[in-house]
PDB file of C-alpha atoms in Angstrom:
ATOM      1  CA  MET A  11      11.075 108.483  98.421  1.00 53.00           C
ATOM      2  CA  THR A  12      12.286 109.003  94.861  1.00 59.00           C
ATOM      3  CA  THR A  13      15.618 110.305  96.154  1.00 63.00           C
ATOM      4  CA  LEU A  14      16.121 107.249  98.378  1.00 53.00           C
ATOM      5  CA  LYS A  15      15.307 104.909  95.478  1.00 53.00           C
ATOM      6  CA  SER A  16      17.809 106.664  93.248  1.00 61.00           C
ATOM      7  CA  LYS A  17      20.562 106.366  95.885  1.00 52.00           C
ATOM      8  CA  ILE A  18      19.918 102.651  96.294  1.00 52.00           C
ATOM      9  CA  LEU A  19      20.122 102.111  92.512  1.00 52.00           C
ATOM     10  CA  THR A  20      23.394 104.090  92.382  1.00 58.00           C
ATOM     11  CA  VAL A  21      24.960 101.924  95.112  1.00 47.00           C
ATOM     12  CA  ILE A  22      23.895  98.737  93.329  1.00 51.00           C
ATOM     13  CA  LYS A  23      25.297  99.971  90.019  1.00 51.00           C
ATOM     14  CA  THR A  24      28.580 100.995  91.710  1.00 56.00           C
ATOM     15  CA  ARG A  25      28.950  97.567  93.308  1.00 58.00           C
ATOM     16  CA  LYS A  26      28.237  95.909  89.959  1.00 55.00           C
ATOM     17  CA  ILE A  27      30.928  98.054  88.353  1.00 56.00           C
ATOM     18  CA  ASN A  28      33.431  97.243  91.140  1.00 61.00           C
ATOM     19  CA  ILE A  29      32.720  93.538  90.807  1.00 63.00           C
ATOM     20  CA  PHE A  30      33.134  93.805  87.044  1.00 53.00           C
ATOM     21  CA  PHE A  31      36.521  95.466  87.398  1.00 58.00           C
ATOM     22  CA  LEU A  32      37.577  92.914  90.012  1.00 58.00           C
ATOM     23  CA  PHE A  33      36.780  90.015  87.690  1.00 55.00           C
ATOM     24  CA  PHE A  34      38.395  91.859  84.791  1.00 51.00           C
ATOM     25  CA  ILE A  35      41.645  92.316  86.755  1.00 64.00           C
ATOM     26  CA  LEU A  36      41.626  88.677  87.879  1.00 57.00           C
ATOM     27  CA  ALA A  37      41.039  87.503  84.331  1.00 54.00           C
ATOM     28  CA  PHE A  38      43.819  89.711  83.022  1.00 51.00           C
ATOM     29  CA  ALA A  39      46.224  88.473  85.721  1.00 51.00           C
ATOM     30  CA  ILE A  40      45.429  84.845  84.873  1.00 55.00           C
ATOM     31  CA  LEU A  41      45.968  85.589  81.184  1.00 50.00           C
ATOM     32  CA  VAL A  42      49.339  87.230  81.902  1.00 47.00           C
ATOM     33  CA  LEU A  43      50.460  84.382  84.146  1.00 51.00           C
ATOM     34  CA  THR A  44      49.430  81.889  81.499  1.00 54.00           C
ATOM     35  CA  LYS A  45      51.388  83.738  78.852  1.00 53.00           C
ATOM     36  CA  LEU A  46      54.462  84.125  81.047  1.00 50.00           C
ATOM     37  CA  SER A  47      54.470  80.430  81.939  1.00 54.00           C
ATOM     38  CA  LYS A  48      54.832  79.468  78.274  1.00 71.00           C
ATOM     39  CA  THR A  49      58.175  79.013  76.544  1.00 77.00           C
ATOM     40  CA  TYR A  50      59.177  81.500  73.855  1.00 77.00           C
ATOM     41  CA  THR A  51      62.063  81.816  71.443  1.00 83.00           C
ATOM     42  CA  ASP A  52      63.305  85.236  70.443  1.00 85.00           C
ATOM     43  CA  THR A  53      66.455  87.112  69.463  1.00 87.00           C
ATOM     44  CA  ILE A  54      67.773  89.911  71.664  1.00 86.00           C
ATOM     45  CA  ALA A  55      70.598  92.383  70.925  1.00 87.00           C
ATOM     46  CA  PHE A  56      73.005  92.483  73.884  1.00 88.00           C
ATOM     47  CA  THR A  57      75.377  95.394  74.376  1.00 88.00           C
ATOM     48  CA  VAL A  58      78.947  94.136  74.871  1.00 90.00           C
ATOM     49  CA  ILE A  59      80.916  95.554  77.796  1.00 88.00           C
ATOM     50  CA  PRO A  60      84.666  94.813  77.859  1.00 89.00           C
ATOM     51  CA  LYS A  61      86.247  94.047  81.230  1.00 89.00           C
ATOM     52  CA  ASN A  62      89.822  93.547  82.473  1.00 90.00           C
ATOM     53  CA  ILE A  63      91.144  95.819  79.740  1.00 86.00           C
ATOM     54  CA  PRO A  64      94.918  96.420  80.077  1.00 84.00           C
ATOM     55  CA  ASP A  65      95.684  99.771  81.709  1.00 77.00           C
ATOM     56  CA  GLU A  66      97.605 101.070  78.723  1.00 78.00           C
ATOM     57  CA  VAL A  67      94.759 100.330  76.303  1.00 80.00           C
ATOM     58  CA  ILE A  68      91.768 102.491  75.368  1.00 77.00           C
ATOM     59  CA  ILE A  69      88.981 100.701  73.491  1.00 79.00           C
ATOM     60  CA  LEU A  70      87.553 102.984  70.837  1.00 74.00           C
ATOM     61  CA  ASN A  71      83.787 103.446  70.839  1.00 66.00           C
ATOM     62  CA  ASP A  72      82.064 101.303  68.226  1.00 65.00           C
ATOM     63  CA  SER A  73      78.320 100.756  67.867  1.00 63.00           C
ATOM     64  CA  SER A  74      78.985  97.328  66.338  1.00 67.00           C
ATOM     65  CA  HIS A  75      79.925  95.918  69.732  1.00 85.00           C
ATOM     66  CA  GLN A  76      76.698  93.968  70.054  1.00 88.00           C
ATOM     67  CA  LEU A  77      75.809  90.291  70.096  1.00 89.00           C
ATOM     68  CA  LYS A  78      72.453  89.058  68.845  1.00 89.00           C
ATOM     69  CA  VAL A  79      71.525  86.085  70.966  1.00 86.00           C
ATOM     70  CA  THR A  80      68.610  83.768  70.236  1.00 89.00           C
ATOM     71  CA  LEU A  81      67.190  82.483  73.496  1.00 84.00           C
ATOM     72  CA  LYS A  82      64.556  79.962  74.453  1.00 84.00           C
ATOM     73  CA  ALA A  83      63.011  80.532  77.877  1.00 79.00           C
ATOM     74  CA  GLN A  84      59.802  80.947  79.829  1.00 76.00           C
ATOM     75  CA  GLY A  85      58.083  84.297  79.661  1.00 66.00           C
ATOM     76  CA  PHE A  86      59.107  85.120  83.227  1.00 69.00           C
ATOM     77  CA  LYS A  87      62.770  84.918  82.205  1.00 72.00           C
ATOM     78  CA  TRP A  88      62.183  87.302  79.313  1.00 73.00           C
ATOM     79  CA  LEU A  89      60.903  90.126  81.487  1.00 73.00           C
ATOM     80  CA  LYS A  90      64.328  91.442  82.571  1.00 77.00           C
ATOM     81  CA  TYR A  91      65.525  91.623  78.969  1.00 78.00           C
ATOM     82  CA  TYR A  92      62.540  93.705  77.899  1.00 77.00           C
ATOM     83  CA  LEU A  93      62.525  96.029  80.919  1.00 78.00           C
ATOM     84  CA  LYS A  94      66.076  97.361  80.363  1.00 81.00           C
ATOM     85  CA  GLN A  95      68.875  97.097  77.841  1.00 83.00           C
ATOM     86  CA  PRO A  96      70.666  93.769  78.433  1.00 86.00           C
ATOM     87  CA  TYR A  97      74.444  93.445  78.281  1.00 87.00           C
ATOM     88  CA  LEU A  98      77.125  90.787  78.190  1.00 89.00           C
ATOM     89  CA  SER A  99      80.711  91.183  79.385  1.00 90.00           C
ATOM     90  CA  ILE A 100      83.759  89.987  77.466  1.00 91.00           C
ATOM     91  CA  ASP A 101      86.882  89.315  79.492  1.00 92.00           C
ATOM     92  CA  PHE A 102      90.019  90.656  77.794  1.00 91.00           C
ATOM     93  CA  ASN A 103      92.153  88.330  79.909  1.00 89.00           C
ATOM     94  CA  THR A 104      90.636  85.142  78.526  1.00 89.00           C
ATOM     95  CA  ASP A 105      88.199  85.766  75.667  1.00 91.00           C
ATOM     96  CA  VAL A 106      90.116  87.794  73.055  1.00 91.00           C
ATOM     97  CA  ASN A 107      93.213  87.619  70.856  1.00 90.00           C
ATOM     98  CA  LYS A 108      95.394  90.629  70.099  1.00 87.00           C
ATOM     99  CA  ALA A 109      96.151  91.270  66.429  1.00 81.00           C
ATOM    100  CA  ASP A 110      98.040  94.430  65.396  1.00 77.00           C
ATOM    101  CA  SER A 111      95.845  97.355  66.468  1.00 78.00           C
ATOM    102  CA  THR A 112      92.792  95.266  67.335  1.00 88.00           C
ATOM    103  CA  TYR A 113      91.480  92.742  69.795  1.00 91.00           C
ATOM    104  CA  VAL A 114      89.347  90.000  68.271  1.00 91.00           C
ATOM    105  CA  TRP A 115      86.666  88.048  70.098  1.00 90.00           C
ATOM    106  CA  MET A 116      85.676  84.706  68.551  1.00 89.00           C
ATOM    107  CA  ARG A 117      82.629  82.729  69.508  1.00 86.00           C
ATOM    108  CA  THR A 118      84.599  79.482  69.522  1.00 86.00           C
ATOM    109  CA  LYS A 119      86.877  80.886  72.239  1.00 88.00           C
ATOM    110  CA  GLY A 120      84.529  83.034  74.305  1.00 87.00           C
ATOM    111  CA  PHE A 121      81.307  81.001  74.201  1.00 86.00           C
ATOM    112  CA  SER A 122      81.888  79.192  77.493  1.00 86.00           C
ATOM    113  CA  ASN A 123      82.255  82.484  79.402  1.00 88.00           C
ATOM    114  CA  LEU A 124      79.135  83.927  77.760  1.00 87.00           C
ATOM    115  CA  ILE A 125      76.805  81.105  78.718  1.00 85.00           C
ATOM    116  CA  LYS A 126      77.877  81.467  82.361  1.00 88.00           C
ATOM    117  CA  GLN A 127      76.134  84.860  82.337  1.00 86.00           C
ATOM    118  CA  PHE A 128      72.725  83.242  81.710  1.00 85.00           C
ATOM    119  CA  SER A 129      70.680  81.239  84.179  1.00 82.00           C
ATOM    120  CA  LYS A 130      70.466  77.482  83.694  1.00 82.00           C
ATOM    121  CA  GLU A 131      66.766  77.726  82.766  1.00 80.00           C
ATOM    122  CA  ILE A 132      67.619  79.680  79.614  1.00 82.00           C
ATOM    123  CA  GLU A 133      68.596  77.805  76.459  1.00 84.00           C
ATOM    124  CA  ILE A 134      70.945  79.569  74.032  1.00 85.00           C
ATOM    125  CA  GLU A 135      70.192  78.587  70.439  1.00 86.00           C
ATOM    126  CA  SER A 136      72.570  80.891  68.550  1.00 87.00           C
ATOM    127  CA  ILE A 137      74.944  83.843  68.904  1.00 87.00           C
ATOM    128  CA  ASN A 138      75.745  86.241  66.096  1.00 89.00           C
ATOM    129  CA  PRO A 139      78.115  87.471  64.803  1.00 90.00           C
ATOM    130  CA  GLU A 140      80.838  84.860  65.240  1.00 88.00           C
ATOM    131  CA  THR A 141      83.529  87.504  65.754  1.00 89.00           C
ATOM    132  CA  LEU A 142      83.786  91.005  67.217  1.00 90.00           C
ATOM    133  CA  THR A 143      86.631  93.388  66.493  1.00 89.00           C
ATOM    134  CA  PHE A 144      87.724  95.946  69.095  1.00 89.00           C
ATOM    135  CA  TYR A 145      89.914  98.764  67.823  1.00 86.00           C
ATOM    136  CA  PHE A 146      92.116 100.363  70.449  1.00 83.00           C
ATOM    137  CA  ASP A 147      94.662 103.054  71.086  1.00 78.00           C
ATOM    138  CA  GLU A 148      97.604 102.827  73.490  1.00 79.00           C
ATOM    139  CA  ASN A 149      98.484 105.065  76.399  1.00 83.00           C
ATOM    140  CA  ALA A 150     101.537 105.270  78.600  1.00 87.00           C
ATOM    141  CA  VAL A 151     101.499 104.397  82.309  1.00 89.00           C
ATOM    142  CA  LYS A 152     103.409 106.333  84.956  1.00 91.00           C
ATOM    143  CA  TYR A 153     103.511 106.152  88.747  1.00 94.00           C
ATOM    144  CA  VAL A 154     103.374 109.730  89.991  1.00 95.00           C
ATOM    145  CA  PRO A 155     104.309 110.730  93.575  1.00 95.00           C
ATOM    146  CA  VAL A 156     101.563 112.139  95.790  1.00 95.00           C
ATOM    147  CA  ARG A 157     102.409 115.421  97.494  1.00 93.00           C
ATOM    148  CA  PRO A 158     100.200 115.960 100.561  1.00 93.00           C
ATOM    149  CA  GLN A 159      99.121 119.555 101.128  1.00 92.00           C
ATOM    150  CA  MET A 160      98.624 120.079 104.835  1.00 90.00           C
ATOM    151  CA  THR A 161      99.288 122.298 107.795  1.00 91.00           C
ATOM    152  CA  ILE A 162      99.965 120.277 110.935  1.00 91.00           C
ATOM    153  CA  ALA A 163     100.510 121.660 114.438  1.00 93.00           C
ATOM    154  CA  TYR A 164     101.293 119.084 117.102  1.00 93.00           C
ATOM    155  CA  ALA A 165     100.369 119.571 120.729  1.00 95.00           C
ATOM    156  CA  PRO A 166     103.318 120.522 122.974  1.00 93.00           C
ATOM    157  CA  GLY A 167     105.505 117.458 123.588  1.00 92.00           C
ATOM    158  CA  TYR A 168     104.063 115.439 120.693  1.00 94.00           C
ATOM    159  CA  ASP A 169     105.583 114.637 117.315  1.00 94.00           C
ATOM    160  CA  VAL A 170     106.174 111.908 114.719  1.00 93.00           C
ATOM    161  CA  MET A 171     109.377 110.114 113.734  1.00 89.00           C
ATOM    162  CA  GLU A 172     108.588 109.821 110.030  1.00 84.00           C
ATOM    163  CA  GLU A 173     107.939 112.670 107.638  1.00 82.00           C
ATOM    164  CA  GLU A 174     104.319 113.055 106.607  1.00 83.00           C
ATOM    165  CA  SER A 175     103.483 110.696 103.741  1.00 84.00           C
ATOM    166  CA  THR A 176     100.496 108.910 102.268  1.00 91.00           C
ATOM    167  CA  THR A 177      99.506 105.354 101.443  1.00 92.00           C
ATOM    168  CA  PRO A 178     100.085 104.794  98.649  1.00 94.00           C
ATOM    169  CA  ASP A 179     102.833 107.371  98.188  1.00 93.00           C
ATOM    170  CA  SER A 180     102.329 107.348  94.398  1.00 95.00           C
ATOM    171  CA  ILE A 181      99.437 106.553  92.089  1.00 94.00           C
ATOM    172  CA  LYS A 182      99.165 105.135  88.606  1.00 93.00           C
ATOM    173  CA  VAL A 183      98.319 107.679  85.922  1.00 92.00           C
ATOM    174  CA  ILE A 184      97.387 106.634  82.391  1.00 89.00           C
ATOM    175  CA  GLY A 185      97.513 109.008  79.449  1.00 87.00           C
ATOM    176  CA  PRO A 186      99.466 110.242  76.438  1.00 84.00           C
ATOM    177  CA  GLU A 187     103.213 109.870  76.977  1.00 83.00           C
ATOM    178  CA  SER A 188     103.889 113.511  76.091  1.00 80.00           C
ATOM    179  CA  LEU A 189     101.600 114.676  78.910  1.00 85.00           C
ATOM    180  CA  LEU A 190     102.843 112.143  81.453  1.00 89.00           C
ATOM    181  CA  ARG A 191     106.420 113.244  80.838  1.00 87.00           C
ATOM    182  CA  GLU A 192     105.587 116.691  82.231  1.00 88.00           C
ATOM    183  CA  LEU A 193     103.637 115.396  85.240  1.00 92.00           C
ATOM    184  CA  GLU A 194     105.997 115.319  88.260  1.00 93.00           C
ATOM    185  CA  PHE A 195     103.553 114.945  91.156  1.00 94.00           C
ATOM    186  CA  ILE A 196      99.899 115.155  92.163  1.00 95.00           C
ATOM    187  CA  LYS A 197      98.811 117.269  95.113  1.00 94.00           C
ATOM    188  CA  THR A 198      96.083 116.474  97.600  1.00 95.00           C
ATOM    189  CA  HIS A 199      93.470 118.970  98.684  1.00 94.00           C
ATOM    190  CA  ASN A 200      94.782 121.053 101.558  1.00 93.00           C
ATOM    191  CA  ILE A 201      93.858 120.152 105.142  1.00 92.00           C
ATOM    192  CA  GLU A 202      94.679 121.801 108.460  1.00 93.00           C
ATOM    193  CA  LEU A 203      95.263 119.815 111.664  1.00 92.00           C
ATOM    194  CA  THR A 204      95.927 121.560 114.963  1.00 94.00           C
ATOM    195  CA  ASN A 205      96.873 120.504 118.505  1.00 94.00           C
ATOM    196  CA  ILE A 206      97.417 116.880 117.453  1.00 93.00           C
ATOM    197  CA  ASN A 207      98.198 114.533 120.360  1.00 94.00           C
ATOM    198  CA  LYS A 208      97.149 111.105 119.048  1.00 92.00           C
ATOM    199  CA  PRO A 209      97.612 109.000 115.901  1.00 92.00           C
ATOM    200  CA  VAL A 210      95.892 110.326 112.794  1.00 92.00           C
ATOM    201  CA  HIS A 211      94.227 108.284 110.040  1.00 92.00           C
ATOM    202  CA  GLN A 212      92.516 110.492 107.491  1.00 92.00           C
ATOM    203  CA  ILE A 213      91.479 110.162 103.866  1.00 94.00           C
ATOM    204  CA  LEU A 214      92.894 112.861 101.594  1.00 95.00           C
ATOM    205  CA  LYS A 215      91.259 113.541  98.254  1.00 95.00           C
ATOM    206  CA  LEU A 216      93.577 114.147  95.328  1.00 95.00           C
ATOM    207  CA  ASN A 217      93.381 117.524  93.634  1.00 94.00           C
ATOM    208  CA  LEU A 218      92.751 116.445  90.043  1.00 93.00           C
ATOM    209  CA  ASP A 219      91.355 119.745  88.745  1.00 90.00           C
ATOM    210  CA  SER A 220      94.550 120.606  86.898  1.00 85.00           C
ATOM    211  CA  LEU A 221      94.951 117.127  85.422  1.00 88.00           C
ATOM    212  CA  ASN A 222      94.449 116.896  81.663  1.00 85.00           C
ATOM    213  CA  THR A 223      91.144 115.272  80.728  1.00 84.00           C
ATOM    214  CA  LYS A 224      93.040 112.764  78.566  1.00 81.00           C
ATOM    215  CA  MET A 225      94.558 111.294  81.726  1.00 87.00           C
ATOM    216  CA  SER A 226      92.993 108.860  84.145  1.00 88.00           C
ATOM    217  CA  VAL A 227      94.126 107.855  87.620  1.00 92.00           C
ATOM    218  CA  SER A 228      94.012 104.546  89.456  1.00 88.00           C
ATOM    219  CA  GLN A 229      92.407 106.169  92.509  1.00 92.00           C
ATOM    220  CA  LYS A 230      91.148 109.545  93.656  1.00 94.00           C
ATOM    221  CA  GLU A 231      92.116 109.491  97.317  1.00 95.00           C
ATOM    222  CA  VAL A 232      94.943 108.357  99.585  1.00 96.00           C
ATOM    223  CA  LEU A 233      95.345 107.645 103.295  1.00 95.00           C
ATOM    224  CA  LEU A 234      97.324 109.916 105.579  1.00 93.00           C
ATOM    225  CA  ALA A 235      98.643 108.029 108.626  1.00 91.00           C
ATOM    226  CA  LEU A 236     100.559 109.841 111.372  1.00 92.00           C
ATOM    227  CA  ASP A 237     101.952 107.826 114.269  1.00 91.00           C
ATOM    228  CA  VAL A 238     101.810 110.684 116.770  1.00 94.00           C
ATOM    229  CA  LYS A 239     103.531 109.959 120.068  1.00 94.00           C
ATOM    230  CA  LYS A 240     104.760 111.694 123.214  1.00 95.00           C
ATOM    231  CA  PHE A 241     108.300 113.019 122.660  1.00 96.00           C
ATOM    232  CA  THR A 242     111.111 114.135 124.936  1.00 95.00           C
ATOM    233  CA  GLU A 243     114.668 115.455 124.558  1.00 95.00           C
ATOM    234  CA  GLY A 244     117.771 113.348 125.139  1.00 96.00           C
ATOM    235  CA  THR A 245     121.496 114.125 125.337  1.00 96.00           C
ATOM    236  CA  LYS A 246     124.573 111.936 124.790  1.00 96.00           C
ATOM    237  CA  GLU A 247     128.288 112.761 125.112  1.00 96.00           C
ATOM    238  CA  ILE A 248     129.974 111.472 121.961  1.00 96.00           C
ATOM    239  CA  PRO A 249     133.769 111.218 121.511  1.00 96.00           C
ATOM    240  CA  VAL A 250     135.325 113.137 118.633  1.00 95.00           C
ATOM    241  CA  GLU A 251     137.500 111.266 116.143  1.00 95.00           C
ATOM    242  CA  VAL A 252     139.962 113.084 113.854  1.00 94.00           C
ATOM    243  CA  ILE A 253     140.824 111.243 110.646  1.00 93.00           C
ATOM    244  CA  ASN A 254     143.342 111.653 107.819  1.00 92.00           C
ATOM    245  CA  VAL A 255     145.985 113.305 109.979  1.00 90.00           C
ATOM    246  CA  PRO A 256     149.417 113.085 108.267  1.00 89.00           C
ATOM    247  CA  LYS A 257     151.725 110.560 109.921  1.00 87.00           C
ATOM    248  CA  ASP A 258     154.435 113.140 110.498  1.00 85.00           C
ATOM    249  CA  LEU A 259     152.093 115.376 112.542  1.00 85.00           C
ATOM    250  CA  THR A 260     151.004 115.140 116.144  1.00 86.00           C
ATOM    251  CA  LEU A 261     147.612 116.728 116.673  1.00 86.00           C
ATOM    252  CA  LYS A 262     146.034 117.795 119.932  1.00 89.00           C
ATOM    253  CA  PHE A 263     142.418 118.944 119.844  1.00 91.00           C
ATOM    254  CA  PHE A 264     139.695 120.158 122.163  1.00 93.00           C
ATOM    255  CA  PRO A 265     136.992 119.247 123.056  1.00 94.00           C
ATOM    256  CA  LYS A 266     137.636 115.526 123.021  1.00 94.00           C
ATOM    257  CA  SER A 267     133.883 114.896 123.089  1.00 95.00           C
ATOM    258  CA  ILE A 268     130.763 116.805 122.138  1.00 96.00           C
ATOM    259  CA  TYR A 269     127.294 116.629 123.583  1.00 97.00           C
ATOM    260  CA  VAL A 270     124.575 115.698 121.105  1.00 97.00           C
ATOM    261  CA  SER A 271     120.961 116.655 121.774  1.00 97.00           C
ATOM    262  CA  TYR A 272     118.070 114.991 120.015  1.00 96.00           C
ATOM    263  CA  TYR A 273     114.335 114.555 120.098  1.00 94.00           C
ATOM    264  CA  THR A 274     112.763 111.102 120.414  1.00 95.00           C
ATOM    265  CA  SER A 275     109.614 109.324 121.534  1.00 94.00           C
ATOM    266  CA  LEU A 276     109.312 108.145 125.115  1.00 94.00           C
ATOM    267  CA  GLU A 277     109.222 104.505 124.043  1.00 92.00           C
ATOM    268  CA  ASN A 278     112.551 104.892 122.180  1.00 94.00           C
ATOM    269  CA  PHE A 279     114.302 106.974 124.815  1.00 95.00           C
ATOM    270  CA  ASN A 280     116.064 104.097 126.609  1.00 94.00           C
ATOM    271  CA  ALA A 281     116.857 102.301 123.345  1.00 94.00           C
ATOM    272  CA  ILE A 282     119.189 105.051 122.088  1.00 95.00           C
ATOM    273  CA  LYS A 283     122.872 104.400 122.901  1.00 95.00           C
ATOM    274  CA  LYS A 284     126.070 106.414 122.567  1.00 94.00           C
ATOM    275  CA  THR A 285     127.242 103.978 119.915  1.00 95.00           C
ATOM    276  CA  ASP A 286     124.323 105.063 117.727  1.00 96.00           C
ATOM    277  CA  PHE A 287     126.228 108.308 117.033  1.00 97.00           C
ATOM    278  CA  GLN A 288     129.619 109.113 115.580  1.00 97.00           C
ATOM    279  CA  ILE A 289     131.387 112.475 115.258  1.00 96.00           C
ATOM    280  CA  ILE A 290     134.317 112.847 112.904  1.00 96.00           C
ATOM    281  CA  CYS A 291     136.643 115.720 111.993  1.00 94.00           C
ATOM    282  CA  ASN A 292     138.384 115.268 108.664  1.00 94.00           C
ATOM    283  CA  TYR A 293     141.843 116.833 108.592  1.00 92.00           C
ATOM    284  CA  LYS A 294     141.741 116.852 104.768  1.00 90.00           C
ATOM    285  CA  ASP A 295     138.911 119.383 104.907  1.00 89.00           C
ATOM    286  CA  LEU A 296     141.043 121.816 106.857  1.00 86.00           C
ATOM    287  CA  LYS A 297     141.724 125.091 105.067  1.00 83.00           C
ATOM    288  CA  GLU A 298     145.174 126.691 105.268  1.00 78.00           C
ATOM    289  CA  THR A 299     143.952 129.731 107.159  1.00 79.00           C
ATOM    290  CA  SER A 300     141.602 127.839 109.454  1.00 84.00           C
ATOM    291  CA  THR A 301     142.392 127.382 113.127  1.00 85.00           C
ATOM    292  CA  PHE A 302     139.716 124.833 113.892  1.00 91.00           C
ATOM    293  CA  LEU A 303     138.250 121.555 112.649  1.00 93.00           C
ATOM    294  CA  THR A 304     134.581 121.123 111.782  1.00 93.00           C
ATOM    295  CA  PRO A 305     132.833 118.229 113.564  1.00 95.00           C
ATOM    296  CA  ILE A 306     130.512 116.202 111.352  1.00 95.00           C
ATOM    297  CA  LEU A 307     127.883 113.786 112.622  1.00 96.00           C
ATOM    298  CA  THR A 308     128.536 110.782 110.367  1.00 95.00           C
ATOM    299  CA  LYS A 309     126.345 108.304 112.212  1.00 96.00           C
ATOM    300  CA  ARG A 310     123.010 108.952 113.853  1.00 95.00           C
ATOM    301  CA  SER A 311     120.303 106.935 115.501  1.00 94.00           C
ATOM    302  CA  GLU A 312     117.258 106.163 113.366  1.00 93.00           C
ATOM    303  CA  LYS A 313     115.160 106.603 116.506  1.00 93.00           C
ATOM    304  CA  ALA A 314     116.213 110.241 116.970  1.00 95.00           C
ATOM    305  CA  LYS A 315     115.296 113.422 115.115  1.00 93.00           C
ATOM    306  CA  SER A 316     116.169 117.134 115.333  1.00 92.00           C
ATOM    307  CA  ILE A 317     119.748 116.197 116.238  1.00 95.00           C
ATOM    308  CA  ARG A 318     122.015 119.090 117.292  1.00 95.00           C
ATOM    309  CA  LEU A 319     125.717 119.316 118.169  1.00 96.00           C
ATOM    310  CA  HIS A 320     126.544 121.546 121.137  1.00 95.00           C
ATOM    311  CA  HIS A 321     129.880 122.552 119.561  1.00 93.00           C
ATOM    312  CA  GLU A 322     130.405 123.483 115.927  1.00 92.00           C
ATOM    313  CA  LYS A 323     134.174 123.881 116.178  1.00 93.00           C
ATOM    314  CA  VAL A 324     137.035 121.723 117.427  1.00 93.00           C
ATOM    315  CA  GLU A 325     140.163 123.681 118.314  1.00 92.00           C
ATOM    316  CA  PHE A 326     143.522 122.048 117.612  1.00 89.00           C
ATOM    317  CA  ILE A 327     147.265 122.579 117.825  1.00 87.00           C
ATOM    318  CA  ILE A 328     150.076 120.779 116.070  1.00 82.00           C
ATOM    319  CA  THR A 329     152.976 119.631 118.235  1.00 79.00           C
ATOM    320  CA  GLU A 330     156.361 118.213 117.276  1.00 62.00           C
TER     321      GLU A 330
END
């Protein structure tokens, strides 16, 4: 009986404690809400973050890049400023003036852009200091070609017209001029593609491990695009033209025409004409001891690749 009575008393006490804590929490919540609904005025130090800085400029670190802003707002609006370090951005395109080796922000010029960064419910009473000075150093800018590192094996009968390249084919590098002068290209990380029989679109990461830490790049990856198509071989018979023959000489040569073989995509096959090619032998290039002319392909179709002449010599005789 005594044990039962003690259990009942314990339950009652526990419930009383739970009810007490419930009312305590409710009272505390009401107090907090009441406080947060009131309007307060306080001064907060905002870290200044520059934006739209010219590429050739490096802003030197300076702990004085802060603005102390006196605000008037409801307690709810203050919460975000107390929970983490607040910041304000200063636009170097519109809010600063350049003077010698510094950029100067003035409140009279940049105030309108600052207030846009606050909600309409917040009233700004003052901003200090009236000016901020940003010291900077200058770097050079150079566009450096990208050199893709890849091993590509096309499926039989497939190829591309253009040489492998990337988009963009060069990237902007910023750094000391003495270092940029020695930088000729930037490689990508190596990739291996095999048995390719369809167009390729692949992101290649730049290999920046060897780049000096004083340099920065506009991007860290490029796009490799290969317009892989079905290819076939074509052949055209092209007449040979001999130029610069002296007027007092009569020249007979053989062959009068040479077959030209080339590689092209199926869609371009019918578009390639004989007039897209020209073969010339220049008599001025003839050596005294030579008994033949050398045919040179002086005109070629842009739609053909791997072009080959079936004859590398043109025999000739001089007649009266």
